[in-house]
Tab-separated table of C-alpha atoms in Angstrom:
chain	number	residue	atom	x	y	z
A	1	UNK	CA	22.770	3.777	-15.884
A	2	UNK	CA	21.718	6.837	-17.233
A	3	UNK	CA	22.516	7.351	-21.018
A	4	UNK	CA	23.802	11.382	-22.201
A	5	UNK	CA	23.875	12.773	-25.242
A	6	UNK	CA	25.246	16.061	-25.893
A	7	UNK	CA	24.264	16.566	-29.528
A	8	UNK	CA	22.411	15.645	-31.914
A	9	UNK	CA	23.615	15.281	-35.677
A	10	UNK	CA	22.238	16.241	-39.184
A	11	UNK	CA	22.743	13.863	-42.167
A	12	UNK	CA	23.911	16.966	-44.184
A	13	UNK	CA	27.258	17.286	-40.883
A	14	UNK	CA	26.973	13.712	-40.838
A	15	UNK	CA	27.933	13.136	-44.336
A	16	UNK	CA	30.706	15.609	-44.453
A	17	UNK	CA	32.541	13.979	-41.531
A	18	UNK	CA	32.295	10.635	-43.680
A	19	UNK	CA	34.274	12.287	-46.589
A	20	UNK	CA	36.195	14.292	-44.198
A	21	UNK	CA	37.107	11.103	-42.565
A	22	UNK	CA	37.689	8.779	-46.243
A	23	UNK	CA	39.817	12.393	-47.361
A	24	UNK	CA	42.356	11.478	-44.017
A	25	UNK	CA	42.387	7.813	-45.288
A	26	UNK	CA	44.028	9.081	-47.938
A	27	UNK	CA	41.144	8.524	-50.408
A	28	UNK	CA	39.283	11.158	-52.203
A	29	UNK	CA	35.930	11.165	-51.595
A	30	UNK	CA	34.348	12.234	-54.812
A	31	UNK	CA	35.999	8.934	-55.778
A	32	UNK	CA	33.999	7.002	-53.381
A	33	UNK	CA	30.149	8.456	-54.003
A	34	UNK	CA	27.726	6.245	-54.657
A	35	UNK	CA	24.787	6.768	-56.803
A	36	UNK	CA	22.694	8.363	-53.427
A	37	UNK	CA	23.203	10.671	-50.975
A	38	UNK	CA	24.717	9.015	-47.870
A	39	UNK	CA	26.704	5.884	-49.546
A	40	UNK	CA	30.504	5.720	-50.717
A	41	UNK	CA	32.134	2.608	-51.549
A	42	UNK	CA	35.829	1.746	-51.554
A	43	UNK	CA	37.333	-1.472	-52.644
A	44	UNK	CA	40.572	-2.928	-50.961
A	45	UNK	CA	41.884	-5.772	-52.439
A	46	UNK	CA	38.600	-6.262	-54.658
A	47	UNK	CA	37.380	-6.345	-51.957
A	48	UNK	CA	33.962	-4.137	-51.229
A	49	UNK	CA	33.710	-1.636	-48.482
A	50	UNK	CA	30.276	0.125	-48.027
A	51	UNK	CA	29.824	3.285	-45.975
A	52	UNK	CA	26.422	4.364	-45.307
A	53	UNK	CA	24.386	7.819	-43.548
A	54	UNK	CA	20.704	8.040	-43.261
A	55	UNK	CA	18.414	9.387	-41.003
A	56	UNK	CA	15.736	6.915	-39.588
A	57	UNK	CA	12.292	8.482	-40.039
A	58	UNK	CA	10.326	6.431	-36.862
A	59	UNK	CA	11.526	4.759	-33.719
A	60	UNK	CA	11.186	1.100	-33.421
A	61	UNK	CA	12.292	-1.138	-30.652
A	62	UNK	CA	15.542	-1.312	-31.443
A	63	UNK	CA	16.607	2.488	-31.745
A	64	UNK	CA	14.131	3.802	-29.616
A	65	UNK	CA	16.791	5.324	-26.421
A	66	UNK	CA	18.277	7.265	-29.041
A	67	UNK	CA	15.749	7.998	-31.607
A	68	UNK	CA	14.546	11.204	-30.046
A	69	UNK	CA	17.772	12.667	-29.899
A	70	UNK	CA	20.156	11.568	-32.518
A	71	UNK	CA	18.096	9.979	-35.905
A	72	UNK	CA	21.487	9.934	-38.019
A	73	UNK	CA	22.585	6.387	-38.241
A	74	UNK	CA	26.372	5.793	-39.949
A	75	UNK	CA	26.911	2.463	-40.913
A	76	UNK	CA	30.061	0.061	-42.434
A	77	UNK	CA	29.561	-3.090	-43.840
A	78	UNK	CA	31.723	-5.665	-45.961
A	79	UNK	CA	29.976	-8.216	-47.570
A	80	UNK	CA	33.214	-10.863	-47.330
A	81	UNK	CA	31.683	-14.046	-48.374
A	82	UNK	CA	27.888	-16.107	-49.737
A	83	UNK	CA	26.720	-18.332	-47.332
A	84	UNK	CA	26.892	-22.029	-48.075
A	85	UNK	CA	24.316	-23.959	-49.109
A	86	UNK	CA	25.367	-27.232	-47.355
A	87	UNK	CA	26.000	-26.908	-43.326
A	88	UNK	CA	24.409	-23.564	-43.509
A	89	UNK	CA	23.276	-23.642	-39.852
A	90	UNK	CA	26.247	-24.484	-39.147
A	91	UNK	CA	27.897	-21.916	-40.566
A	92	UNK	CA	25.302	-19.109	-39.225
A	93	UNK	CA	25.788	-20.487	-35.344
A	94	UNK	CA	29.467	-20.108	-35.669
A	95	UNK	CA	29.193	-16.599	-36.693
A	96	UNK	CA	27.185	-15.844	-33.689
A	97	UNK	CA	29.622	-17.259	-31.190
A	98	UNK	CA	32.650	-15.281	-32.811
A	99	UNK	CA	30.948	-12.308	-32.804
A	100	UNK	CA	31.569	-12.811	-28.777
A	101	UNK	CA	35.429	-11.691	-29.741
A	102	UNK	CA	34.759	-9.043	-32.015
A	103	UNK	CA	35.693	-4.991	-31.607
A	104	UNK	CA	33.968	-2.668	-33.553
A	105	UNK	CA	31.768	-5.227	-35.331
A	106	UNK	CA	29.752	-8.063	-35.517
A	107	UNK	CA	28.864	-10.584	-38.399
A	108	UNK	CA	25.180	-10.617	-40.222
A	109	UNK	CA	23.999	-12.472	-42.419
A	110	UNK	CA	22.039	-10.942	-45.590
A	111	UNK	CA	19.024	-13.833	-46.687
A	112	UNK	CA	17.888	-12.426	-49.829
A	113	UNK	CA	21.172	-12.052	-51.245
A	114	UNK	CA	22.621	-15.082	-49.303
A	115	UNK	CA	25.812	-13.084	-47.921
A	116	UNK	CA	27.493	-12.531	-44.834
A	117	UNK	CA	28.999	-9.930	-43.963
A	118	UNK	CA	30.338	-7.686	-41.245
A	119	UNK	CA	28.627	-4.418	-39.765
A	120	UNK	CA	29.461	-1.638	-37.952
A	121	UNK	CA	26.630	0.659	-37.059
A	122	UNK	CA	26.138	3.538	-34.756
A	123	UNK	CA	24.063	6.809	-33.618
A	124	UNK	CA	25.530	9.566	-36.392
A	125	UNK	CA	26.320	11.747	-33.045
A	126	UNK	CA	29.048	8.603	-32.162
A	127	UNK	CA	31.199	8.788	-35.609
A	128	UNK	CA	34.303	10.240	-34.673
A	129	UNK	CA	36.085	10.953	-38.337
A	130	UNK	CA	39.423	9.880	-36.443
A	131	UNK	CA	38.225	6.580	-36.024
A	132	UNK	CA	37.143	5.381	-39.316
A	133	UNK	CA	40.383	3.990	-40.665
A	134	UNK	CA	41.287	1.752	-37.182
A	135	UNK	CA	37.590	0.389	-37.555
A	136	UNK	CA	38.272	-0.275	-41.526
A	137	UNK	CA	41.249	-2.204	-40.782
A	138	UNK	CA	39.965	-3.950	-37.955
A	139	UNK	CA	36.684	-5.405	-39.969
A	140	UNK	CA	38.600	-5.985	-43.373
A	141	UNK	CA	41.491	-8.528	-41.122
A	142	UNK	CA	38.532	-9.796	-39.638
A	143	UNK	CA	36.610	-10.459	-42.773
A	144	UNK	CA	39.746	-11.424	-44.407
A	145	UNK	CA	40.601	-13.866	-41.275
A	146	UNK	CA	36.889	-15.579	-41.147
A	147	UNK	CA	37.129	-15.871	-44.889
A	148	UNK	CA	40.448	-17.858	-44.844
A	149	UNK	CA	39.864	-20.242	-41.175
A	150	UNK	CA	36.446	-21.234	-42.664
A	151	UNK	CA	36.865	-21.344	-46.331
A	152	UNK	CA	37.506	-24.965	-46.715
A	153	UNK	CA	35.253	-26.659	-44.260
A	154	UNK	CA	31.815	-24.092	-45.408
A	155	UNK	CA	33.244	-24.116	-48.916
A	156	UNK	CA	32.773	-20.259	-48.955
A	157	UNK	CA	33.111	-18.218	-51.925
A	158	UNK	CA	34.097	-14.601	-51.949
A	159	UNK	CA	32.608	-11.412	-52.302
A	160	UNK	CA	34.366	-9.415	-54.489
A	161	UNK	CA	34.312	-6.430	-57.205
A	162	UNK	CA	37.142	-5.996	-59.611
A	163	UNK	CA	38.668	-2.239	-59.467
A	164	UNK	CA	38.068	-0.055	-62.427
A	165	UNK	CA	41.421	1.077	-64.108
């Protein structure tokens, strides 16, 4: 299999199809800046929404097919719930096996803050502003979905940031 890439992108392009891309969601992105370059945040339904662009600055093993000719990286997370305390194991393995069914996405799991969440993450080259709002909804039903099926037997607790008014 032989792997192409036809361009490589910039953080500077790679940030202003990000806002470009949250401006056709209907948001405005000025709105949606965090406090660096390269991060917005929306909140749907108090719930947290991070978008992320940075440029990696070495390859490692898991980046290196791509490192030499893209070293953008856009990510999306949603932090949707803390881990539990009890049956965390448990909890963690059945992450891993639904990932299986996921598009878009897959579930992590954040240690130092205890959190789970889900990611999206490709080569900056890859984002396709068009795409953003299909991959939005598809990882906020999904974290709204794994919240609700395994709320009661992990005794999960949400993730969540009231919207300023």
């Amino acid at each position: 299999m032989r792997l192409m890439y036809i361009c490589s992108m910039n953080l500077e392009q790679l940030s202003t199809a990000i806002e470009k891309a949250i401006h056709d969601m209907g948001v405005n992105p000025a709105d949606t800046r965090g406090e660096e370059t390269g991060q917005w945040m929306l909140i749907r339904e108090e719930m947290p929404i991070y978008f992320d662009a940075w440029e990696d600055t070495e390859s490692n093993p898991w980046n290196y097919f791509v490192f030499e000719k893209d070293k953008s990286v856009f990510q999306l997370s949603i932090p949707f719930c803390y881990a539990p305390t009890l049956k965390r194991d448990e909890f963690l393995q059945e992450m891993l096996v639904v990932n299986l069914n996921l598009l878009y996405g897959k579930f992590t799991y954040n240690e130092k803050d205890n959190v789970a969440a889900l990611v999206y993450r490709i080569p900056g080259d890859s984002f396709q502003p068009a795409e953003l709002q299909l991959i939005t909804d598809g990882l906020c039903y999904y974290a709204e979905m794994a919240y609700h099926v395994l709320k009661d037997e992990f005794n999960l607790k949400r993730v969540l940031i009231e919207a300023e008014n």
